[in-house]
Amino acid sequence: MASNRCLPRNMSVLRLQHKHVTQTIWEGKERLLRPRRHAIWVTKHVDFLDPRVRNLIDIAGFGHVLTLTNIDINHHLITALVERWRTETHTFHLPHGESTVTLEDVALQFGLPIDGEPVTGVSSGNLVPLCETLLGSIPPPDVVRGNTIKLSWLNNNFQQLPAYATDDVVAQYARAHIFTLIGSLLMPDTSASRVHLMYLLLLADLNKVSNYSWGSAVLACLYRALDRGIDFNQDNIGGCMLLLQCWAWERIKCLSPSIEPLTFDDIGAGLGFPLAKRWCRASTQKQHTSSNTVTSIRRTLDELQPKQFLWTPYRKDDVSPLINVVTNVEVSPVSRAVVPLICFATVEFHQVDRVMRQFGFRQNIPIDPLNLDQLHKEDMRGRTDRCWPQYHQKWIAMWNDRHNRLIQGIPFGGNGHLRDNTTYMEWYINRTIRYISPPQQSSDDDDYDTGE
């Protein structure tokens, strides 16, 4: 194994290495990221939801997410994965190539819509009065900060639907449930205690909510959280860490907990979809001992063998039936589109051309990624006069052209892994850092795809 501290010969890809957490790790310092999250009362009370509220949440496209229960987030796993994240490419750089969380993962793990209008709109002005119509009451002053409100207020006021509730009240409770899911699970900030009212505006017409690409917004916020997480001084992290953890468990088998297979009756009852629901059953089971510390997970990733990483986990015989049995869920081709991911101020990029093996294609040498350094500086702070649909019209136009930006390729053979002497791997090795912890043993050479 090559020395972990040797920088690649060509630094054209790793432009921001001087800001990356690995620089500090190599100086002998360690850190543990602490993902922030708020108690998710919605999922705890899903069995007690009024059917009318539940029906509206299903219509809005959030019904699958509602069925997820709490999973303990492994802080050590998240920390080690962030060490592999590269802001320049929006991918994790692993020994055998780049990989990332894609729109396919969001659609299958959470069942969220991914093909639709970008999640953007108004975020400034006084939005609080709109709560009167959309939620049925205006939160008190001690709950409000700017255009954000405390999740605890939603928690305390929207658990039990009043008897004889009108259709308007039922809709208000459905919005409150979705709004809480957004702020606590899907797109939490580093406080994990507040949610911005800009999302509530998009929930006004519950019959049209599913027309938005909520999956791409969740992914944009996750990417942005990972971008910020590469700073060693960052000690907490927002974004949907449940999605990241399920993505890792699905693909990196030496780090995932064991789960009992579902029976045909379980599958027929929908207990296998969204796929993240399976991992909810694993939260109380013993995980691999290699998942106990950041250093041990870092070592595991350094020594990752071909058979331990799955490029196409959703094609496995025990997984594909869980997807196919859900007749109303079909992964849109947009899952393999090279497009911007938009969520109000946040714009990231879906670089699936760099992870073609995740879609069953042989990996080509990708083109240079876009430089998004300036976009990464954009956030909600101080942007009181910014109209995001107008400000980001260039990126929105690219998103609107998404069906013409799909990757195509030659299907790979075997399991998709490539030997170090193939064209792509030679290119990759000369442009990245494959190993972070001190080297030990060499990788096994078995079971590779010999194609290029």
Short mmCIF file of C-alpha atoms in Angstrom, two decimals:
data_model
loop_
_atom_site.label_atom_id
_atom_site.label_comp_id
_atom_site.label_asym_id
_atom_site.label_seq_id
_atom_site.Cartn_x
_atom_site.Cartn_y
_atom_site.Cartn_z
CA MET A 1 0.00 0.00 0.00
CA ALA A 2 1.28 3.44 -0.89
CA SER A 3 2.16 5.87 1.85
CA ASN A 4 -0.91 7.70 3.03
CA ARG A 5 0.88 11.01 3.39
CA CYS A 6 2.10 11.23 -0.20
CA LEU A 7 0.11 13.86 -2.06
CA PRO A 8 -0.85 12.92 -5.61
CA ARG A 9 1.42 13.85 -8.49
CA ASN A 10 -1.32 15.92 -10.05
CA MET A 11 -3.20 18.26 -7.68
CA SER A 12 -5.64 19.57 -10.30
CA VAL A 13 -8.55 17.73 -8.65
CA LEU A 14 -7.69 18.30 -4.99
CA ARG A 15 -7.48 22.09 -5.25
CA LEU A 16 -8.68 22.57 -1.66
CA GLN A 17 -6.38 20.08 0.04
CA HIS A 18 -4.87 22.86 2.17
CA LYS A 19 -8.32 23.30 3.80
CA HIS A 20 -9.06 19.61 4.18
CA VAL A 21 -9.33 17.79 7.49
CA THR A 22 -6.70 15.24 6.43
CA GLN A 23 -4.01 17.89 6.71
CA THR A 24 -4.68 18.15 10.45
CA ILE A 25 -5.13 14.40 10.93
CA TRP A 26 -1.65 13.86 9.54
CA GLU A 27 -0.36 16.17 12.25
CA GLY A 28 -1.62 13.66 14.81
CA LYS A 29 -4.85 15.46 15.79
CA GLU A 30 -8.27 13.81 15.92
CA ARG A 31 -11.87 15.02 16.09
CA LEU A 32 -15.34 13.54 16.38
CA LEU A 33 -18.20 15.13 14.48
CA ARG A 34 -21.52 15.22 16.30
CA PRO A 35 -24.48 15.16 13.91
CA ARG A 36 -27.23 17.46 15.16
CA ARG A 37 -30.81 16.31 15.18
CA HIS A 38 -34.05 17.09 16.95
CA ALA A 39 -36.41 14.55 18.48
CA ILE A 40 -38.69 13.36 15.67
CA TRP A 41 -42.12 13.13 17.22
CA VAL A 42 -43.77 12.66 13.81
CA THR A 43 -42.36 9.18 13.23
CA LYS A 44 -42.99 8.15 16.83
CA HIS A 45 -46.70 8.91 16.50
CA VAL A 46 -47.29 7.74 12.92
CA ASP A 47 -49.49 4.82 14.02
CA PHE A 48 -51.77 7.26 15.82
CA LEU A 49 -52.11 9.76 13.01
CA ASP A 50 -55.59 10.57 11.88
CA PRO A 51 -56.12 8.83 8.49
CA ARG A 52 -57.06 12.15 6.89
CA VAL A 53 -53.75 13.73 7.94
CA ARG A 54 -51.84 10.65 6.82
CA ASN A 55 -53.59 10.71 3.44
CA LEU A 56 -52.57 14.33 2.79
CA ILE A 57 -48.96 13.57 3.75
CA ASP A 58 -48.99 10.66 1.27
CA ILE A 59 -50.39 12.90 -1.47
CA ALA A 60 -47.63 15.44 -0.76
CA GLY A 61 -44.95 12.76 -1.34
CA PHE A 62 -43.70 12.45 2.24
CA GLY A 63 -45.61 9.33 3.24
CA HIS A 64 -42.64 6.96 2.97
CA VAL A 65 -40.40 9.16 5.10
CA LEU A 66 -43.12 9.24 7.73
CA THR A 67 -42.72 5.48 8.28
CA LEU A 68 -39.05 5.73 9.29
CA THR A 69 -38.30 5.36 12.97
CA ASN A 70 -35.29 6.74 14.79
CA ILE A 71 -31.93 5.17 14.08
CA ASP A 72 -28.91 5.90 16.23
CA ILE A 73 -26.39 7.81 14.13
CA ASN A 74 -22.86 6.41 14.38
CA HIS A 75 -20.76 9.54 14.95
CA HIS A 76 -17.54 7.62 14.28
CA LEU A 77 -18.77 6.39 10.90
CA ILE A 78 -19.96 9.85 9.87
CA THR A 79 -16.63 11.41 10.91
CA ALA A 80 -14.61 8.86 8.94
CA LEU A 81 -16.79 9.30 5.85
CA VAL A 82 -16.43 13.09 5.95
CA GLU A 83 -12.64 12.61 5.90
CA ARG A 84 -13.16 11.00 2.48
CA TRP A 85 -15.42 13.75 1.13
CA ARG A 86 -14.02 16.09 -1.51
CA THR A 87 -15.79 19.40 -2.00
CA GLU A 88 -14.17 19.80 -5.41
CA THR A 89 -15.93 16.71 -6.83
CA HIS A 90 -18.86 16.17 -4.42
CA THR A 91 -17.74 12.58 -4.02
CA PHE A 92 -16.05 10.33 -1.49
CA HIS A 93 -12.55 9.33 -2.59
CA LEU A 94 -12.12 5.66 -1.70
CA PRO A 95 -9.21 3.33 -2.54
CA HIS A 96 -11.07 1.81 -5.51
CA GLY A 97 -12.51 5.04 -6.94
CA GLU A 98 -15.00 7.81 -6.31
CA SER A 99 -18.48 7.19 -4.93
CA THR A 100 -21.25 9.45 -3.68
CA VAL A 101 -24.84 9.69 -2.48
CA THR A 102 -27.03 10.22 -5.56
CA LEU A 103 -30.64 10.99 -6.34
CA GLU A 104 -31.14 7.24 -6.78
CA ASP A 105 -30.20 6.73 -3.14
CA VAL A 106 -32.62 9.43 -1.98
CA ALA A 107 -35.46 7.93 -4.02
CA LEU A 108 -34.89 4.38 -2.79
CA GLN A 109 -33.76 4.96 0.78
CA PHE A 110 -36.44 7.56 1.58
CA GLY A 111 -39.01 7.29 -1.22
CA LEU A 112 -38.91 11.04 -1.88
CA PRO A 113 -39.77 12.55 -5.29
CA ILE A 114 -36.64 13.49 -7.24
CA ASP A 115 -38.02 14.61 -10.61
CA GLY A 116 -39.82 17.93 -10.37
CA GLU A 117 -39.51 21.64 -9.84
CA PRO A 118 -36.51 22.92 -7.86
CA VAL A 119 -37.12 23.70 -4.19
CA THR A 120 -36.70 27.46 -4.20
CA GLY A 121 -38.66 30.65 -3.75
CA VAL A 122 -39.02 33.49 -1.26
CA SER A 123 -36.94 33.39 1.91
CA SER A 124 -37.04 37.04 3.00
CA GLY A 125 -39.63 39.50 4.24
CA ASN A 126 -41.86 38.85 7.24
CA LEU A 127 -43.14 35.31 6.67
CA VAL A 128 -44.46 34.74 10.19
CA PRO A 129 -48.02 36.06 9.57
CA LEU A 130 -48.51 33.35 6.94
CA CYS A 131 -48.52 30.80 9.75
CA GLU A 132 -52.05 31.94 10.59
CA THR A 133 -53.37 30.46 7.35
CA LEU A 134 -50.94 27.58 6.81
CA LEU A 135 -50.69 26.33 10.42
CA GLY A 136 -53.78 27.82 12.01
CA SER A 137 -51.94 30.01 14.50
CA ILE A 138 -49.02 32.40 14.75
CA PRO A 139 -46.14 31.18 16.94
CA PRO A 140 -45.43 33.41 19.96
CA PRO A 141 -42.48 35.84 19.88
CA ASP A 142 -40.22 33.63 22.02
CA VAL A 143 -40.55 30.88 19.37
CA VAL A 144 -39.63 33.10 16.42
CA ARG A 145 -36.16 34.23 15.34
CA GLY A 146 -36.19 36.04 12.01
CA ASN A 147 -38.05 33.69 9.68
CA THR A 148 -37.28 30.55 11.69
CA ILE A 149 -39.38 28.91 14.38
CA LYS A 150 -38.59 26.35 17.05
CA LEU A 151 -39.31 22.74 16.22
CA SER A 152 -40.36 22.25 19.83
CA TRP A 153 -43.34 24.54 19.23
CA LEU A 154 -44.50 22.31 16.38
CA ASN A 155 -43.89 19.31 18.60
CA ASN A 156 -46.05 20.67 21.39
CA ASN A 157 -48.94 21.95 19.30
CA PHE A 158 -49.59 19.51 16.45
CA GLN A 159 -49.51 16.00 17.86
CA GLN A 160 -53.22 15.32 18.33
CA LEU A 161 -55.77 16.37 15.71
CA PRO A 162 -58.78 18.01 17.41
CA ALA A 163 -62.09 16.18 17.31
CA TYR A 164 -64.38 17.29 14.50
CA ALA A 165 -61.50 19.03 12.71
CA THR A 166 -62.43 20.76 9.47
CA ASP A 167 -60.63 20.05 6.20
CA ASP A 168 -58.61 23.24 6.68
CA VAL A 169 -57.43 22.12 10.12
CA VAL A 170 -56.55 18.66 8.80
CA ALA A 171 -54.41 20.33 6.11
CA GLN A 172 -52.73 22.52 8.74
CA TYR A 173 -51.77 19.48 10.79
CA ALA A 174 -50.45 17.70 7.69
CA ARG A 175 -48.29 20.74 6.89
CA ALA A 176 -47.00 20.80 10.46
CA HIS A 177 -45.95 17.14 10.22
CA ILE A 178 -44.15 17.65 6.89
CA PHE A 179 -42.60 20.89 8.11
CA THR A 180 -41.22 19.08 11.16
CA LEU A 181 -39.82 16.28 9.03
CA ILE A 182 -37.99 18.85 6.91
CA GLY A 183 -36.45 20.65 9.87
CA SER A 184 -35.66 17.68 12.08
CA LEU A 185 -34.70 14.87 9.70
CA LEU A 186 -34.41 15.81 6.03
CA MET A 187 -32.72 19.22 6.02
CA PRO A 188 -31.66 20.09 9.58
CA ASP A 189 -29.17 22.86 10.16
CA THR A 190 -26.40 22.61 12.76
CA SER A 191 -28.74 23.84 15.50
CA ALA A 192 -31.26 21.04 14.81
CA SER A 193 -33.75 23.05 16.83
CA ARG A 194 -35.28 25.47 14.30
CA VAL A 195 -36.77 25.33 10.81
CA HIS A 196 -37.09 28.12 8.23
CA LEU A 197 -40.54 29.26 7.15
CA MET A 198 -39.49 29.37 3.50
CA TYR A 199 -40.26 25.63 3.34
CA LEU A 200 -43.74 26.14 4.76
CA LEU A 201 -44.66 28.44 1.84
CA LEU A 202 -44.09 25.53 -0.56
CA LEU A 203 -46.53 23.40 1.45
CA ALA A 204 -49.48 25.77 0.87
CA ASP A 205 -51.20 23.55 -1.71
CA LEU A 206 -50.71 19.98 -0.51
CA ASN A 207 -51.91 18.63 -3.85
CA LYS A 208 -48.94 20.28 -5.57
CA VAL A 209 -46.21 19.63 -2.99
CA SER A 210 -45.10 16.41 -4.72
CA ASN A 211 -44.40 18.41 -7.89
CA TYR A 212 -41.19 19.63 -6.25
CA SER A 213 -37.95 17.68 -6.30
CA TRP A 214 -37.63 17.33 -2.53
CA GLY A 215 -35.06 14.60 -3.01
CA SER A 216 -32.66 16.94 -4.80
CA ALA A 217 -33.12 19.56 -2.07
CA VAL A 218 -32.29 17.00 0.63
CA LEU A 219 -29.20 15.98 -1.34
CA ALA A 220 -28.13 19.61 -1.85
CA CYS A 221 -28.29 20.22 1.90
CA LEU A 222 -26.39 17.00 2.62
CA TYR A 223 -23.63 17.95 0.17
CA ARG A 224 -23.39 21.43 1.71
CA ALA A 225 -23.09 19.93 5.20
CA LEU A 226 -20.31 17.63 4.00
CA ASP A 227 -18.55 20.56 2.31
CA ARG A 228 -18.44 22.36 5.64
CA GLY A 229 -17.52 19.21 7.52
CA ILE A 230 -14.09 18.96 5.90
CA ASP A 231 -12.97 21.85 8.13
CA PHE A 232 -11.20 20.29 11.12
CA ASN A 233 -12.56 23.00 13.42
CA GLN A 234 -16.13 21.99 12.63
CA ASP A 235 -17.39 19.88 15.53
CA ASN A 236 -21.02 19.41 14.52
CA ILE A 237 -22.73 18.77 11.21
CA GLY A 238 -26.19 19.37 9.77
CA GLY A 239 -27.77 17.70 6.77
CA CYS A 240 -29.49 14.33 6.59
CA MET A 241 -26.99 12.05 8.32
CA LEU A 242 -29.54 9.23 8.33
CA LEU A 243 -29.38 9.19 4.53
CA LEU A 244 -25.58 9.16 4.57
CA GLN A 245 -25.45 6.34 7.11
CA CYS A 246 -27.97 4.20 5.20
CA TRP A 247 -26.00 4.84 2.00
CA ALA A 248 -22.82 3.60 3.69
CA TRP A 249 -24.50 0.57 5.24
CA GLU A 250 -26.00 -0.37 1.87
CA ARG A 251 -22.64 -0.34 0.10
CA ILE A 252 -19.82 -0.93 2.61
CA LYS A 253 -20.72 -4.36 3.92
CA CYS A 254 -17.84 -4.63 6.36
CA LEU A 255 -19.28 -1.65 8.26
CA SER A 256 -23.01 -2.41 8.13
CA PRO A 257 -24.97 -4.13 10.91
CA SER A 258 -26.64 -7.46 10.32
CA ILE A 259 -30.37 -7.41 9.67
CA GLU A 260 -32.77 -10.31 9.48
CA PRO A 261 -34.14 -10.91 5.97
CA LEU A 262 -37.75 -9.96 5.39
CA THR A 263 -40.34 -12.63 4.70
CA PHE A 264 -42.61 -12.53 1.65
CA ASP A 265 -45.42 -11.41 3.92
CA ASP A 266 -43.22 -8.59 5.27
CA ILE A 267 -42.39 -7.46 1.75
CA GLY A 268 -46.03 -7.62 0.69
CA ALA A 269 -46.94 -5.50 3.69
CA GLY A 270 -44.48 -2.81 2.58
CA LEU A 271 -42.05 -3.31 5.45
CA GLY A 272 -39.07 -3.24 3.09
CA PHE A 273 -39.69 0.15 1.51
CA PRO A 274 -38.37 2.77 1.69
CA LEU A 275 -35.13 0.86 2.00
CA ALA A 276 -34.00 2.88 5.02
CA LYS A 277 -36.83 1.20 6.93
CA ARG A 278 -34.82 -2.04 6.90
CA TRP A 279 -31.96 -0.35 8.71
CA CYS A 280 -34.33 0.88 11.39
CA ARG A 281 -34.63 -2.77 12.40
CA ALA A 282 -30.85 -2.98 12.79
CA SER A 283 -30.47 -0.13 15.27
CA THR A 284 -30.68 -2.38 18.32
CA GLN A 285 -28.51 -5.16 16.91
CA LYS A 286 -24.78 -5.49 17.40
CA GLN A 287 -22.74 -3.72 14.76
CA HIS A 288 -19.29 -4.66 13.50
CA THR A 289 -16.59 -4.02 16.08
CA SER A 290 -14.74 -2.11 13.35
CA SER A 291 -17.42 0.59 13.68
CA ASN A 292 -16.45 1.54 17.22
CA THR A 293 -13.87 4.29 16.64
CA VAL A 294 -12.95 6.80 13.97
CA THR A 295 -9.46 5.36 13.63
CA SER A 296 -10.75 1.80 13.17
CA ILE A 297 -13.28 2.86 10.53
CA ARG A 298 -10.60 4.95 8.82
CA ARG A 299 -8.40 1.84 8.70
CA THR A 300 -11.28 -0.26 7.38
CA LEU A 301 -11.87 2.21 4.55
CA ASP A 302 -8.15 2.28 3.74
CA GLU A 303 -8.10 -1.51 3.49
CA LEU A 304 -11.42 -1.88 1.69
CA GLN A 305 -11.45 -5.00 -0.47
CA PRO A 306 -13.39 -5.32 -3.75
CA LYS A 307 -16.01 -7.69 -2.34
CA GLN A 308 -16.62 -5.39 0.63
CA PHE A 309 -17.95 -2.51 -1.47
CA LEU A 310 -21.06 -2.78 -3.65
CA TRP A 311 -21.37 -0.46 -6.62
CA THR A 312 -24.95 -1.52 -7.41
CA PRO A 313 -26.52 -2.72 -4.14
CA TYR A 314 -30.07 -2.14 -5.34
CA ARG A 315 -29.69 -4.91 -7.94
CA LYS A 316 -29.01 -7.56 -5.31
CA ASP A 317 -31.45 -10.46 -5.19
CA ASP A 318 -32.48 -9.64 -1.63
CA VAL A 319 -32.98 -5.92 -2.31
CA SER A 320 -34.57 -5.56 -5.76
CA PRO A 321 -37.83 -7.29 -4.72
CA LEU A 322 -38.26 -4.68 -2.00
CA ILE A 323 -38.26 -2.00 -4.68
CA ASN A 324 -40.30 -3.79 -7.33
CA VAL A 325 -43.14 -4.67 -4.97
CA VAL A 326 -43.91 -0.97 -4.50
CA THR A 327 -45.82 -0.41 -7.72
CA ASN A 328 -46.14 3.36 -7.32
CA VAL A 329 -42.40 3.97 -6.94
CA GLU A 330 -40.20 4.14 -10.01
CA VAL A 331 -36.74 5.67 -9.96
CA SER A 332 -36.68 8.46 -12.50
CA PRO A 333 -33.84 8.58 -15.07
CA VAL A 334 -33.06 11.96 -13.46
CA SER A 335 -31.19 9.90 -10.85
CA ARG A 336 -28.31 9.72 -13.36
CA ALA A 337 -28.39 13.32 -14.56
CA VAL A 338 -25.36 15.61 -14.26
CA VAL A 339 -27.22 18.60 -12.83
CA PRO A 340 -27.14 21.23 -10.11
CA LEU A 341 -28.95 20.39 -6.87
CA ILE A 342 -30.91 23.40 -5.63
CA CYS A 343 -32.43 24.32 -2.29
CA PHE A 344 -33.06 28.08 -2.03
CA ALA A 345 -29.60 29.61 -1.36
CA THR A 346 -27.80 26.27 -1.70
CA VAL A 347 -26.54 25.02 -5.05
CA GLU A 348 -24.39 21.88 -5.23
CA PHE A 349 -23.63 19.57 -8.14
CA HIS A 350 -24.71 16.00 -8.88
CA GLN A 351 -21.47 14.62 -10.37
CA VAL A 352 -22.75 11.20 -11.41
CA ASP A 353 -20.33 11.19 -14.35
CA ARG A 354 -17.65 10.48 -11.72
CA VAL A 355 -19.52 7.51 -10.22
CA MET A 356 -20.82 5.72 -13.31
CA ARG A 357 -20.29 2.31 -11.74
CA GLN A 358 -23.10 3.09 -9.28
CA PHE A 359 -25.41 2.87 -12.32
CA GLY A 360 -23.82 -0.27 -13.74
CA PHE A 361 -21.56 1.49 -16.28
CA ARG A 362 -17.80 1.31 -16.71
CA GLN A 363 -16.09 4.39 -15.35
CA ASN A 364 -14.50 6.74 -17.86
CA ILE A 365 -12.00 9.43 -16.99
CA PRO A 366 -14.35 12.28 -16.04
CA ILE A 367 -14.05 15.86 -17.19
CA ASP A 368 -12.80 18.45 -14.70
CA PRO A 369 -15.49 19.33 -12.14
CA LEU A 370 -17.01 22.80 -12.07
CA ASN A 371 -15.41 25.26 -9.67
CA LEU A 372 -18.22 26.10 -7.25
CA ASP A 373 -16.10 27.94 -4.67
CA GLN A 374 -18.16 31.11 -4.99
CA LEU A 375 -21.47 29.26 -4.78
CA HIS A 376 -20.29 27.48 -1.65
CA LYS A 377 -20.10 30.87 0.06
CA GLU A 378 -23.81 31.52 -0.53
CA ASP A 379 -26.16 30.98 2.39
CA MET A 380 -29.15 32.63 4.04
CA ARG A 381 -27.15 34.96 6.28
CA GLY A 382 -27.63 38.60 5.38
CA ARG A 383 -29.47 37.82 2.14
CA THR A 384 -32.64 39.71 3.02
CA ASP A 385 -33.14 41.08 -0.49
CA ARG A 386 -32.20 38.04 -2.54
CA CYS A 387 -34.73 36.46 -4.91
CA TRP A 388 -33.32 32.96 -5.23
CA PRO A 389 -35.21 31.85 -8.38
CA GLN A 390 -33.83 34.91 -10.20
CA TYR A 391 -30.38 34.80 -8.62
CA HIS A 392 -29.93 31.12 -9.48
CA GLN A 393 -31.67 31.22 -12.86
CA LYS A 394 -28.57 29.83 -14.62
CA TRP A 395 -28.58 26.75 -12.40
CA ILE A 396 -32.34 26.38 -12.53
CA ALA A 397 -32.16 26.36 -16.34
CA MET A 398 -29.64 23.52 -16.14
CA TRP A 399 -31.91 21.61 -13.76
CA ASN A 400 -34.87 22.15 -16.10
CA ASP A 401 -32.79 20.54 -18.87
CA ARG A 402 -32.13 17.50 -16.64
CA HIS A 403 -33.60 14.89 -18.99
CA ASN A 404 -31.03 15.88 -21.62
CA ARG A 405 -28.11 15.57 -19.19
CA LEU A 406 -28.24 11.83 -18.43
CA ILE A 407 -25.07 9.75 -18.35
CA GLN A 408 -24.81 6.74 -20.64
CA GLY A 409 -22.14 4.07 -20.75
CA ILE A 410 -21.02 0.51 -21.31
CA PRO A 411 -22.21 -1.96 -18.65
CA PHE A 412 -19.36 -3.23 -16.51
CA GLY A 413 -18.44 -6.88 -15.98
CA GLY A 414 -18.02 -8.63 -12.65
CA ASN A 415 -18.58 -6.40 -9.64
CA GLY A 416 -17.33 -3.20 -11.24
CA HIS A 417 -13.95 -2.96 -9.53
CA LEU A 418 -10.88 -2.12 -11.62
CA ARG A 419 -7.25 -3.07 -11.22
CA ASP A 420 -4.74 -0.33 -10.50
CA ASN A 421 -3.18 -0.68 -13.98
CA THR A 422 -6.39 0.14 -15.87
CA THR A 423 -6.63 3.54 -17.56
CA TYR A 424 -9.14 5.03 -15.15
CA MET A 425 -7.41 3.79 -12.00
CA GLU A 426 -4.01 5.06 -13.15
CA TRP A 427 -5.61 8.46 -13.72
CA TYR A 428 -7.37 8.31 -10.36
CA ILE A 429 -4.33 7.20 -8.34
CA ASN A 430 -2.29 10.11 -9.67
CA ARG A 431 -4.92 12.65 -8.62
CA THR A 432 -6.18 11.64 -5.21
CA ILE A 433 -5.30 10.46 -1.70
CA ARG A 434 -6.40 6.85 -1.39
CA TYR A 435 -5.18 6.11 2.12
CA ILE A 436 -5.47 8.31 5.19
CA SER A 437 -4.29 6.20 8.13
CA PRO A 438 -0.77 4.67 8.45
CA PRO A 439 -0.34 1.84 5.90
CA GLN A 440 -0.45 -1.83 6.86
CA GLN A 441 -1.20 -4.50 4.33
CA SER A 442 -1.68 -4.59 0.59
CA SER A 443 -5.04 -4.98 -1.10
CA ASP A 444 -6.15 -8.33 -2.46
CA ASP A 445 -6.05 -8.49 -6.26
CA ASP A 446 -9.00 -10.83 -6.71
CA ASP A 447 -12.35 -10.27 -8.33
CA TYR A 448 -11.81 -7.22 -10.50
CA ASP A 449 -13.41 -6.14 -13.76
CA THR A 450 -10.55 -6.12 -16.27
CA GLY A 451 -12.31 -3.77 -18.63
CA GLU A 452 -11.54 -0.09 -18.97
#
